[in-house]
Coordinates of C-alpha atoms in Angstrom, one line a residue:
Chain A
M659 CA -104.2 -62.5 -91.5
I660 CA -107.7 -63.7 -90.8
D661 CA -110.6 -62.0 -92.4
V662 CA -114.0 -63.3 -91.3
D663 CA -117.4 -62.0 -92.0
I664 CA -120.1 -64.6 -91.7
A665 CA -123.8 -65.0 -90.9
Q666 CA -125.4 -68.2 -90.0
R667 CA -128.6 -69.4 -88.4
L668 CA -128.3 -72.3 -86.0
G669 CA -131.8 -73.1 -84.8
E670 CA -132.9 -70.1 -82.8
F671 CA -129.4 -68.7 -82.6
E672 CA -128.4 -66.1 -85.1
L673 CA -124.7 -65.8 -85.7
A674 CA -123.3 -62.6 -87.3
V675 CA -119.6 -62.2 -86.8
A676 CA -117.1 -60.0 -88.5
F677 CA -113.5 -59.4 -87.6
R678 CA -110.0 -59.0 -89.1
A679 CA -107.0 -59.9 -87.2
E680 CA -103.3 -60.0 -87.9
A681 CA -101.6 -61.6 -85.0
S682 CA -99.8 -64.8 -84.1
V683 CA -102.6 -65.6 -81.5
V684 CA -106.1 -64.4 -81.9
G685 CA -108.2 -64.9 -78.8
L686 CA -111.9 -65.6 -79.3
F687 CA -113.5 -64.5 -76.0
G688 CA -117.0 -64.7 -74.8
R689 CA -119.3 -66.4 -72.3
S690 CA -120.6 -69.9 -73.1
G691 CA -123.3 -69.7 -75.7
S692 CA -121.9 -66.6 -77.3
G693 CA -121.0 -68.4 -80.5
K694 CA -117.3 -69.0 -80.2
T695 CA -117.5 -72.6 -81.2
S696 CA -119.8 -71.8 -84.2
V697 CA -117.1 -69.4 -85.4
V698 CA -114.4 -72.0 -85.3
N699 CA -116.6 -74.6 -86.9
A700 CA -117.2 -72.2 -89.8
L701 CA -113.4 -71.6 -90.0
A702 CA -112.7 -75.3 -90.1
G703 CA -115.3 -76.0 -92.7
V704 CA -117.3 -78.2 -90.3
S705 CA -120.4 -76.0 -90.7
R706 CA -121.4 -73.8 -93.6
P707 CA -122.4 -70.2 -93.0
R708 CA -125.5 -68.8 -94.8
R709 CA -123.5 -66.0 -96.3
G710 CA -120.2 -64.2 -96.0
H711 CA -116.5 -64.9 -96.5
I712 CA -113.6 -66.4 -94.7
V713 CA -110.1 -65.6 -95.9
V714 CA -107.0 -66.9 -94.2
N715 CA -103.5 -65.7 -95.2
G716 CA -104.9 -64.5 -98.5
E717 CA -106.6 -67.7 -99.4
T718 CA -110.4 -67.7 -99.7
L719 CA -111.8 -70.7 -97.8
F720 CA -115.4 -69.7 -98.0
D721 CA -117.2 -67.0 -100.1
S722 CA -120.9 -67.3 -100.5
A723 CA -121.0 -64.7 -103.3
R724 CA -118.4 -66.5 -105.4
G725 CA -119.7 -70.0 -104.5
I726 CA -116.5 -71.0 -102.8
N727 CA -116.7 -73.5 -99.9
L728 CA -113.6 -75.6 -99.4
A729 CA -114.0 -79.0 -97.8
P730 CA -112.5 -79.4 -94.4
E731 CA -109.7 -81.6 -95.7
K732 CA -108.8 -79.0 -98.3
R733 CA -108.5 -76.1 -95.8
R734 CA -105.4 -77.1 -93.9
I735 CA -106.7 -75.8 -90.7
G736 CA -105.8 -77.7 -87.5
Y737 CA -108.7 -78.0 -85.1
V738 CA -108.3 -79.0 -81.5
F739 CA -111.6 -79.7 -79.9
Q740 CA -112.7 -79.3 -76.2
D741 CA -112.5 -83.1 -75.9
D742 CA -109.3 -84.5 -77.3
L743 CA -111.2 -86.8 -79.7
L744 CA -108.2 -89.1 -80.2
F745 CA -108.9 -92.1 -82.4
P746 CA -109.4 -94.9 -79.9
H747 CA -108.3 -97.7 -82.2
L748 CA -104.9 -96.2 -82.9
D749 CA -101.9 -95.7 -80.6
V750 CA -100.4 -92.3 -79.9
E751 CA -97.9 -92.5 -82.7
A752 CA -100.6 -93.5 -85.3
N753 CA -102.8 -90.7 -84.0
L754 CA -100.0 -88.2 -84.3
L755 CA -99.2 -89.3 -87.9
Y756 CA -102.8 -89.5 -89.2
G757 CA -102.8 -86.0 -90.6
F758 CA -99.1 -86.1 -91.4
H759 CA -99.7 -88.9 -93.9
C760 CA -102.6 -87.1 -95.4
A761 CA -100.6 -83.9 -96.1
P762 CA -98.9 -83.7 -99.4
S763 CA -95.2 -84.4 -99.0
A764 CA -94.2 -81.0 -100.2
A765 CA -96.2 -79.4 -97.4
R766 CA -94.5 -81.5 -94.6
V767 CA -92.6 -78.8 -92.9
I768 CA -93.2 -79.6 -89.3
A769 CA -91.4 -82.8 -88.4
P770 CA -92.9 -85.5 -86.2
A771 CA -89.7 -85.7 -84.1
H772 CA -89.8 -82.0 -83.4
V773 CA -93.4 -82.0 -82.2
I774 CA -93.0 -85.2 -80.2
D775 CA -90.1 -83.5 -78.5
L776 CA -91.8 -80.1 -77.9
L777 CA -94.9 -81.7 -76.4
G778 CA -93.0 -84.3 -74.4
L779 CA -94.7 -87.3 -76.1
K780 CA -91.7 -89.6 -76.6
E781 CA -92.6 -92.0 -73.8
L782 CA -96.2 -92.3 -74.9
L783 CA -95.9 -93.3 -78.5
R784 CA -96.9 -96.9 -78.1
R785 CA -99.7 -96.3 -75.7
L786 CA -103.4 -96.2 -76.5
P787 CA -105.5 -93.1 -75.9
D788 CA -107.4 -95.0 -73.1
A789 CA -104.1 -95.3 -71.1
L790 CA -103.3 -91.6 -71.1
S791 CA -104.2 -88.8 -68.6
G792 CA -106.3 -85.9 -69.6
G793 CA -103.3 -83.6 -70.1
E794 CA -101.5 -86.2 -72.1
R795 CA -104.5 -86.8 -74.3
Q796 CA -104.9 -83.1 -75.0
R797 CA -101.2 -82.8 -75.8
V798 CA -101.4 -85.6 -78.3
A799 CA -104.5 -84.0 -79.9
I800 CA -102.5 -80.7 -80.3
G801 CA -99.6 -82.6 -81.8
R802 CA -101.8 -84.4 -84.2
A803 CA -103.3 -81.2 -85.4
L804 CA -99.9 -79.6 -85.8
L805 CA -98.5 -82.5 -87.8
A806 CA -101.3 -82.2 -90.4
Q807 CA -99.2 -79.1 -91.4
P808 CA -102.0 -76.5 -90.8
R809 CA -101.7 -72.9 -91.8
L810 CA -103.8 -72.0 -88.9
L811 CA -104.5 -73.8 -85.6
L812 CA -107.8 -73.6 -83.9
L813 CA -107.9 -74.3 -80.2
D814 CA -111.5 -74.5 -78.9
E815 CA -111.2 -74.3 -75.1
P816 CA -108.5 -76.9 -75.0
L817 CA -108.2 -76.7 -71.3
A818 CA -111.9 -77.0 -70.5
S819 CA -111.9 -80.7 -69.6
L820 CA -108.7 -80.6 -67.6
D821 CA -108.1 -80.0 -63.9
V822 CA -106.1 -76.9 -62.8
L823 CA -102.8 -78.7 -62.6
R824 CA -103.2 -80.1 -66.2
Q825 CA -104.4 -76.7 -67.4
S826 CA -101.1 -75.0 -66.5
E827 CA -99.2 -77.9 -68.0
V828 CA -100.9 -77.8 -71.3
L829 CA -100.9 -73.9 -71.4
R830 CA -97.2 -74.0 -71.0
Y831 CA -96.9 -76.3 -74.0
I832 CA -99.1 -74.1 -76.1
E833 CA -96.9 -71.1 -75.2
Q834 CA -93.9 -73.0 -76.4
L835 CA -95.6 -73.9 -79.7
R836 CA -96.5 -70.3 -80.3
D837 CA -92.9 -69.1 -79.8
D838 CA -91.3 -72.1 -81.5
L839 CA -93.3 -73.0 -84.6
H840 CA -94.8 -69.6 -85.5
I841 CA -98.2 -71.1 -86.6
P842 CA -101.0 -68.6 -86.2
M843 CA -103.6 -69.7 -83.7
V844 CA -107.1 -68.9 -82.9
Y845 CA -107.6 -69.6 -79.2
V846 CA -111.1 -69.9 -78.0
S847 CA -111.8 -69.4 -74.3
H848 CA -114.2 -67.9 -71.7
S849 CA -111.3 -67.4 -69.3
V850 CA -109.7 -63.9 -69.3
G851 CA -106.6 -65.5 -67.8
E852 CA -105.9 -67.8 -70.7
I853 CA -106.8 -65.2 -73.3
T854 CA -104.6 -62.5 -71.8
R855 CA -101.7 -64.9 -71.3
L856 CA -101.7 -66.2 -74.9
A857 CA -103.4 -63.8 -77.3
D858 CA -102.2 -60.6 -78.9
T859 CA -105.5 -59.7 -80.5
V860 CA -108.8 -60.5 -79.0
V861 CA -112.3 -60.8 -80.5
L862 CA -115.1 -60.3 -78.1
L863 CA -118.3 -62.3 -78.8
A864 CA -121.7 -61.9 -77.2
D865 CA -125.0 -63.4 -78.3
G866 CA -123.5 -64.4 -81.7
K867 CA -122.2 -61.0 -82.5
S868 CA -118.6 -59.7 -82.5
L869 CA -118.6 -56.7 -80.2
A870 CA -115.0 -55.6 -80.5
A871 CA -111.7 -56.7 -82.0
G872 CA -108.3 -55.4 -81.2
A873 CA -105.3 -55.5 -79.0
V874 CA -106.0 -57.5 -75.8
D875 CA -105.4 -54.6 -73.4
D876 CA -107.5 -52.2 -75.5
V877 CA -110.5 -54.5 -75.7
M878 CA -110.3 -55.9 -72.2
G879 CA -109.7 -52.5 -70.7
R880 CA -112.7 -50.9 -72.2
I881 CA -115.3 -50.0 -69.6
D882 CA -118.3 -50.1 -71.9
L883 CA -117.6 -53.8 -72.7
R884 CA -117.4 -54.7 -69.0
P885 CA -120.8 -56.5 -69.0
H886 CA -119.2 -58.9 -71.4
T887 CA -115.7 -59.1 -70.2
G888 CA -116.9 -59.8 -66.7
R889 CA -116.9 -57.9 -63.5
Y890 CA -114.8 -60.0 -61.2
E891 CA -112.1 -60.5 -63.7
A892 CA -111.8 -56.9 -64.8
G893 CA -108.2 -55.8 -65.3
A894 CA -105.7 -54.7 -67.9
V895 CA -102.8 -56.3 -69.7
I896 CA -99.4 -54.6 -70.0
E897 CA -96.7 -55.7 -72.4
T898 CA -93.3 -55.4 -70.7
I899 CA -89.7 -56.4 -71.0
V900 CA -87.7 -57.9 -68.2
A901 CA -85.2 -55.3 -67.1
S902 CA -83.4 -56.9 -64.2
H903 CA -83.6 -59.4 -61.4
D904 CA -83.1 -58.5 -57.7
L905 CA -81.7 -61.7 -56.3
R906 CA -81.4 -60.4 -52.8
Y907 CA -85.2 -59.8 -52.5
G908 CA -86.4 -62.2 -55.2
L909 CA -88.0 -59.5 -57.2
T910 CA -88.0 -58.8 -60.9
T911 CA -88.2 -55.4 -62.6
L912 CA -90.3 -55.1 -65.7
R913 CA -90.1 -52.1 -68.0
F914 CA -92.8 -50.7 -70.2
E915 CA -93.7 -47.4 -71.9
G916 CA -95.1 -45.9 -68.8
G917 CA -92.4 -46.8 -66.3
E918 CA -91.3 -49.8 -64.3
L919 CA -93.1 -52.5 -62.5
I920 CA -91.6 -54.5 -59.6
V921 CA -93.1 -58.0 -59.2
P922 CA -92.1 -61.2 -57.4
N923 CA -89.6 -63.3 -59.2
V924 CA -90.5 -64.0 -62.8
E925 CA -88.8 -66.9 -64.5
A926 CA -87.6 -65.1 -67.6
L927 CA -84.3 -63.8 -68.7
A928 CA -83.5 -60.1 -68.9
G929 CA -84.6 -58.7 -72.3
E930 CA -87.5 -61.2 -72.7
R931 CA -91.0 -60.0 -73.3
V932 CA -93.5 -60.6 -70.6
R933 CA -97.2 -59.9 -70.4
V934 CA -98.6 -58.9 -67.1
R935 CA -102.2 -58.7 -66.2
I936 CA -103.2 -56.3 -63.4
R937 CA -106.6 -56.7 -61.9
A938 CA -108.6 -53.5 -61.4
R939 CA -109.2 -54.3 -57.7
D940 CA -105.4 -54.4 -57.1
V941 CA -104.9 -50.8 -58.3
S942 CA -105.3 -48.0 -55.8
L943 CA -105.3 -44.3 -56.7
A944 CA -103.7 -41.2 -55.2
I945 CA -103.8 -37.6 -56.4
G946 CA -100.3 -36.8 -55.2
P947 CA -97.1 -38.8 -54.9
P948 CA -97.5 -40.9 -51.8
A949 CA -94.7 -41.3 -49.3
R950 CA -93.6 -43.9 -46.8
I951 CA -95.8 -46.7 -48.0
S952 CA -95.2 -50.4 -48.5
I953 CA -96.4 -50.3 -52.1
L954 CA -93.5 -50.7 -54.5
N955 CA -95.2 -49.6 -57.7
V956 CA -96.3 -46.0 -58.0
L957 CA -97.1 -45.1 -61.6
K958 CA -97.8 -41.6 -62.7
G959 CA -100.5 -41.3 -65.4
S960 CA -103.7 -39.6 -66.3
L961 CA -107.4 -40.4 -65.7
V962 CA -109.1 -41.3 -69.0
A963 CA -112.7 -42.2 -68.0
I964 CA -114.8 -43.1 -65.0
A965 CA -117.5 -45.7 -65.4
N966 CA -120.9 -44.3 -64.7
E967 CA -122.2 -46.6 -62.1
D968 CA -124.6 -45.8 -59.3
G969 CA -123.5 -48.6 -57.1
P970 CA -120.9 -48.4 -54.3
I971 CA -118.1 -49.3 -56.7
V972 CA -116.8 -47.4 -59.7
D973 CA -114.2 -48.3 -62.3
V974 CA -111.6 -45.8 -63.4
Q975 CA -109.7 -46.1 -66.6
L976 CA -106.1 -44.7 -66.6
R977 CA -103.4 -44.2 -69.1
V978 CA -99.8 -44.7 -68.0
G979 CA -97.5 -43.9 -70.8
D980 CA -98.8 -46.1 -73.6
A981 CA -100.5 -48.6 -71.4
A982 CA -104.1 -48.7 -70.3
L983 CA -104.8 -49.5 -66.6
L984 CA -108.1 -50.1 -64.8
A985 CA -108.6 -49.3 -61.2
R986 CA -111.6 -50.3 -59.1
I987 CA -112.4 -48.0 -56.1
T988 CA -115.4 -47.1 -54.0
R989 CA -117.7 -44.3 -55.1
R990 CA -116.9 -42.7 -51.8
S991 CA -113.2 -42.5 -52.6
R992 CA -114.0 -41.1 -56.0
I993 CA -116.1 -38.3 -54.5
E994 CA -113.7 -37.5 -51.6
L995 CA -110.7 -37.3 -53.9
G996 CA -112.8 -35.3 -56.5
L997 CA -111.6 -37.5 -59.4
A998 CA -112.3 -36.1 -62.8
E999 CA -111.5 -37.1 -66.3
G1000 CA -108.2 -35.8 -67.7
Q1001 CA -106.7 -35.4 -64.2
E1002 CA -103.1 -36.3 -63.4
I1003 CA -103.1 -39.3 -61.0
Y1004 CA -100.9 -41.9 -59.3
A1005 CA -101.7 -45.6 -59.6
L1006 CA -100.5 -47.8 -56.7
I1007 CA -100.0 -51.5 -57.3
K1008 CA -98.8 -53.9 -54.7
A1009 CA -96.1 -56.1 -56.0
V1010 CA -97.5 -59.1 -54.2
S1011 CA -100.8 -58.7 -56.1
I1012 CA -99.1 -59.8 -59.3
D1013 CA -98.7 -63.5 -58.8
R1014 CA -97.4 -66.2 -61.1
R1015 CA -100.7 -66.6 -62.7
S1016 CA -100.9 -63.0 -63.9
V1017 CA -97.5 -63.2 -65.8
G1018 CA -97.1 -65.0 -69.1
Y1019 CA -94.6 -65.0 -71.9
A1020 CA -95.3 -62.6 -74.7
Chain B
M392 CA -117.9 -138.2 -91.8
T393 CA -119.0 -140.0 -94.9
G394 CA -118.4 -138.6 -98.4
F395 CA -122.2 -137.9 -98.6
E396 CA -122.1 -135.9 -95.4
A397 CA -118.9 -134.1 -96.4
G398 CA -120.4 -133.1 -99.7
I399 CA -123.4 -131.5 -97.9
V400 CA -121.3 -129.7 -95.3
V401 CA -119.0 -128.3 -98.0
L402 CA -121.9 -127.2 -100.1
S403 CA -123.6 -125.5 -97.1
L404 CA -120.4 -123.7 -96.2
K405 CA -119.9 -122.6 -99.8
V406 CA -123.4 -121.3 -100.0
A407 CA -123.1 -119.5 -96.6
L408 CA -119.7 -117.9 -97.5
L409 CA -120.9 -116.7 -100.8
S410 CA -124.1 -115.3 -99.3
V411 CA -122.1 -113.4 -96.7
A412 CA -119.7 -112.1 -99.3
L413 CA -122.6 -110.9 -101.5
S414 CA -124.4 -109.1 -98.8
L415 CA -121.6 -107.6 -96.8
P416 CA -120.6 -104.6 -99.0
V417 CA -124.3 -103.8 -99.7
A418 CA -125.1 -104.2 -96.0
V419 CA -122.3 -101.8 -94.9
F420 CA -123.5 -99.3 -97.5
F421 CA -127.1 -99.4 -96.3
A422 CA -126.1 -99.5 -92.6
Y423 CA -124.0 -96.3 -93.1
V424 CA -126.8 -94.6 -95.0
L425 CA -129.4 -95.5 -92.4
A426 CA -127.1 -94.6 -89.4
R427 CA -125.8 -91.3 -90.8
A428 CA -127.9 -89.8 -93.6
D429 CA -131.2 -88.0 -93.2
F430 CA -133.4 -87.9 -96.2
P431 CA -137.1 -88.2 -97.1
G432 CA -138.1 -91.8 -97.5
K433 CA -135.7 -93.1 -94.9
T434 CA -138.5 -94.8 -93.0
L435 CA -139.5 -96.6 -96.2
L436 CA -136.0 -97.7 -96.9
D437 CA -135.7 -99.0 -93.4
A438 CA -138.9 -101.0 -93.8
V439 CA -137.8 -102.5 -97.1
V440 CA -134.4 -103.5 -95.6
H441 CA -136.3 -105.3 -92.8
L442 CA -138.8 -106.9 -95.0
P443 CA -137.1 -110.3 -95.2
L444 CA -137.1 -110.5 -91.5
V445 CA -140.9 -110.3 -91.2
L446 CA -142.1 -112.0 -94.5
P447 CA -142.5 -115.7 -94.6
P448 CA -139.3 -117.1 -96.2
V449 CA -141.4 -118.9 -98.8
V450 CA -142.7 -115.5 -100.0
V451 CA -139.2 -114.3 -100.4
G452 CA -138.3 -117.4 -102.3
F453 CA -141.4 -117.1 -104.5
A454 CA -140.6 -113.5 -105.3
L455 CA -137.0 -114.5 -106.2
L456 CA -138.4 -117.2 -108.5
L457 CA -140.7 -114.7 -110.2
L458 CA -137.9 -112.1 -110.6
L459 CA -134.9 -114.3 -111.2
G460 CA -136.3 -117.5 -112.5
K461 CA -135.4 -118.6 -116.0
Q462 CA -138.6 -116.8 -117.3
G463 CA -138.4 -114.0 -114.7
V464 CA -138.0 -110.4 -115.7
L465 CA -134.5 -110.0 -114.4
G466 CA -133.5 -113.6 -114.7
K467 CA -134.2 -113.8 -118.5
W468 CA -132.2 -110.5 -119.0
L469 CA -129.3 -111.7 -116.9
N470 CA -129.2 -115.0 -118.8
D471 CA -129.5 -113.4 -122.2
W472 CA -126.8 -110.7 -121.7
F473 CA -124.4 -112.2 -119.2
G474 CA -125.2 -115.9 -119.1
I475 CA -125.8 -115.6 -115.3
V476 CA -128.3 -118.1 -114.0
F477 CA -129.5 -118.3 -110.4
A478 CA -132.4 -120.6 -110.7
F479 CA -131.7 -124.1 -109.5
R480 CA -128.1 -123.3 -108.9
W481 CA -126.1 -123.2 -105.7
T482 CA -125.4 -119.5 -106.4
G483 CA -129.2 -119.0 -106.3
A484 CA -129.2 -120.7 -102.8
A485 CA -126.5 -118.2 -101.7
L486 CA -128.6 -115.3 -103.1
A487 CA -131.7 -116.5 -101.2
S488 CA -129.6 -116.8 -98.0
A489 CA -128.0 -113.4 -98.5
I490 CA -131.4 -111.8 -98.7
M491 CA -132.8 -113.6 -95.7
G492 CA -129.7 -112.7 -93.6
F493 CA -129.5 -109.1 -94.9
P494 CA -131.7 -107.3 -92.3
L495 CA -129.7 -109.0 -89.4
M496 CA -126.4 -107.9 -90.9
V497 CA -127.6 -104.3 -91.6
R498 CA -129.0 -104.0 -88.0
A499 CA -125.7 -105.1 -86.3
I500 CA -123.5 -102.8 -88.5
R501 CA -125.9 -99.9 -88.3
L502 CA -125.9 -100.1 -84.5
S503 CA -122.1 -100.0 -84.3
I504 CA -121.8 -97.2 -86.8
G505 CA -124.4 -95.2 -84.9
A506 CA -122.3 -95.6 -81.7
I507 CA -119.3 -94.0 -83.2
D508 CA -118.7 -90.3 -82.2
R509 CA -119.3 -88.5 -85.4
R510 CA -116.8 -85.8 -84.3
L511 CA -114.0 -88.4 -84.7
E512 CA -114.8 -88.4 -88.4
T513 CA -115.0 -84.6 -88.4
V514 CA -111.5 -84.4 -86.8
A515 CA -110.2 -86.8 -89.4
R516 CA -111.5 -84.6 -92.2
T517 CA -109.9 -81.5 -90.7
L518 CA -106.6 -83.5 -90.5
G519 CA -106.8 -83.8 -94.3
G520 CA -108.5 -87.1 -94.8
S521 CA -110.9 -87.4 -97.7
R522 CA -114.4 -88.7 -97.1
T523 CA -113.5 -92.1 -98.5
W524 CA -110.2 -92.4 -96.6
V525 CA -111.9 -91.3 -93.3
F526 CA -114.6 -94.0 -93.9
A527 CA -111.9 -96.6 -94.5
S528 CA -109.5 -95.6 -91.7
I529 CA -111.8 -94.4 -89.0
T530 CA -115.4 -95.5 -89.5
L531 CA -114.9 -99.1 -90.7
P532 CA -112.3 -100.1 -88.0
L533 CA -114.4 -98.6 -85.3
A534 CA -117.5 -100.4 -86.6
L535 CA -115.6 -103.7 -86.8
P536 CA -117.2 -105.4 -83.8
G537 CA -120.6 -104.7 -85.3
I538 CA -119.5 -105.9 -88.7
I539 CA -118.2 -109.2 -87.2
T540 CA -121.5 -109.7 -85.4
G541 CA -123.4 -109.0 -88.5
V542 CA -121.3 -111.4 -90.5
L543 CA -121.8 -114.1 -87.9
L544 CA -125.6 -113.6 -87.7
S545 CA -126.0 -113.7 -91.5
F546 CA -123.7 -116.7 -91.8
A547 CA -125.7 -118.6 -89.1
R548 CA -128.9 -117.5 -90.8
S549 CA -127.6 -118.8 -94.1
L550 CA -126.7 -122.2 -92.6
G551 CA -130.2 -122.6 -91.3
E552 CA -132.0 -121.1 -94.3
F553 CA -134.7 -123.4 -95.7
G554 CA -137.9 -121.8 -97.0
A555 CA -136.7 -119.3 -99.4
T556 CA -134.0 -121.7 -100.7
I557 CA -136.3 -124.6 -101.4
T558 CA -138.8 -122.4 -103.1
F559 CA -136.3 -120.6 -105.3
V560 CA -133.8 -123.3 -106.2
S561 CA -135.6 -126.5 -105.2
N562 CA -133.8 -129.4 -103.5
I563 CA -131.2 -130.7 -106.0
P564 CA -128.6 -133.1 -104.4
G565 CA -125.1 -131.8 -105.0
E566 CA -126.3 -128.5 -106.3
T567 CA -128.7 -126.9 -103.9
E568 CA -129.2 -129.5 -101.2
T569 CA -127.7 -127.7 -98.1
L570 CA -127.8 -129.1 -94.5
P571 CA -131.4 -128.2 -93.6
L572 CA -132.7 -129.3 -96.9
A573 CA -130.9 -132.7 -96.7
I574 CA -132.1 -133.2 -93.1
Y575 CA -135.7 -132.4 -94.2
S576 CA -135.7 -134.9 -97.0
L577 CA -134.1 -137.6 -94.8
V578 CA -136.8 -137.1 -92.2
Q579 CA -139.4 -137.5 -95.0
T580 CA -137.7 -140.8 -96.1
P581 CA -138.5 -144.0 -94.2
G582 CA -135.4 -145.2 -92.3
G583 CA -133.6 -141.9 -92.8
D584 CA -133.8 -140.8 -89.1
A585 CA -130.3 -142.0 -88.1
Q586 CA -128.7 -140.1 -91.0
A587 CA -130.8 -137.0 -90.2
L588 CA -129.6 -137.2 -86.6
R589 CA -125.9 -137.3 -87.8
L590 CA -126.4 -134.3 -90.1
S591 CA -128.1 -132.4 -87.2
M592 CA -125.1 -133.1 -85.0
L593 CA -122.9 -131.7 -87.8
A594 CA -125.1 -128.6 -88.0
V595 CA -124.7 -128.1 -84.2
I596 CA -120.9 -128.4 -84.5
L597 CA -120.8 -125.9 -87.4
S598 CA -122.8 -123.3 -85.6
V599 CA -120.8 -123.6 -82.4
A600 CA -117.6 -123.3 -84.4
A601 CA -118.9 -120.1 -86.1
L602 CA -119.8 -118.6 -82.7
V603 CA -116.3 -119.4 -81.3
A604 CA -114.6 -117.9 -84.3
S605 CA -116.6 -114.7 -84.2
E606 CA -115.9 -114.3 -80.4
W607 CA -112.2 -114.7 -81.1
L608 CA -112.4 -112.2 -84.0
T609 CA -114.3 -109.7 -81.9
R610 CA -111.7 -109.8 -79.2
R611 CA -109.0 -109.3 -81.7
A612 CA -110.9 -106.3 -83.3
R613 CA -111.1 -104.7 -79.8
T614 CA -107.3 -104.7 -79.5
P615 CA -106.3 -101.7 -81.4
R616 CA -102.9 -101.5 -83.1
G617 CA -100.7 -98.9 -84.7
E618 CA -101.6 -97.7 -88.1
H619 CA -98.7 -99.4 -89.9
D620 CA -100.7 -100.6 -92.9
R621 CA -101.0 -97.2 -94.4
R622 CA -101.6 -96.8 -98.1

């Protein structure tokens, strides 16, 4: 449980952020300059807010009214920076064990051998930071933070300085940590893809203010927040369970409250939870059940809202069972179909539009 | 090397080593403060630290004499309470050298501390390291090349120190007569040139040896190792 309510002035920038989140991974999402890093700095105790409070798992780390401001080393919050910031004079093993040695022995729950194994660092232990690739360095930085036995792990755009290949490598490791070690994380990013793949709860920041906090699909699916969640990346996230694999066609069936979703092969076992992100532009609409089409996914739902836009494109918010979906269509289609709020509607989603990058482990 | 020469060389080394040992902890402290802290009066402190670099050495020696001489304000007090005497002692020569080499040492160390990414210290704090431990385990090792340079500069400055030393502790054979002082008095003595030349050669050898040693140390400091020597 993270409870944050802080105000801070940083030069011309006024930060006023408040949110509560109870989730294994909280995503802090916002454009660059929206105040994401300032929030994690305050959480870690690196900077001091002017007023407010920060409570993590029932322990008050900062409270201006009660005069509480724990030093960074007393907070037990792991902080992984954008740059790995490994200690250049120490080899990988010494880097990993730096925080481990500082932690009181009673608190040493996460074992070095386990982390080294999870992050695949065994071969690197004797090497110096200079001799590592970007992905390796970031993995060592994450391992180092974990071995300090944190009660909360802050990841500030940990993929920002990596190329696409390394990004997916490190992202996979982070997913494994989340599922294996059960350490709550705050994941900072300006990428919808990373946030939706990792986070359960998202806090949306803009201009130093927290605009919304809540379940990822609720916040990301809201039309009124679109100027901040971004146009091109608009979409919705659905939590699903793997129902079956169709080996003959290489397809996987995912089940969720509102029905079933057929997607190209997902590397997950039946029964596993999987998160799927469906982009608004990949969703077509029909007012009756369509027949004889190539689209495999036809979901029956209801129309919740239509974004009031004067341009040629409108966004339509749908509800399919429990899940929110977003569809992007032309204004012309909207008029010709006579779409209205509350109407029954069919959402059409091509299976091929859901690629590997839109599926992540939940 | 004759016994006379050996005595002078040993005394010079003794004075230089003590002067480095005296100034090193103080220099590290001031270098850290000047590199990292921001406070009113920082410019003034910076100027004071650099004073020995710009003042004539004789002035520094004279100030020491006024302050720490047998009748000096501080010197009398130190003598009465602790029995510590600097005036006309080899320890006084070391103190004079320490002060003359101080700005050089602070400059070198300050530069290398300033070049350290402060976020490395921040990370170390978030990993649970106290301020003191972070300073000892991160800041100091990363500043080591600068510290070695500072030590060498101050050591070399001490071997060559003349003005402040002769003013403060005079030229007493066997007590305060270091290499430069001995060379100077030999040059003043008729027929002392040959001996002065031999001592000068020794001074050259000492300086070169110090340079080589510091090069070797710096190279070793740049080769990082595992943190096996934990508390």
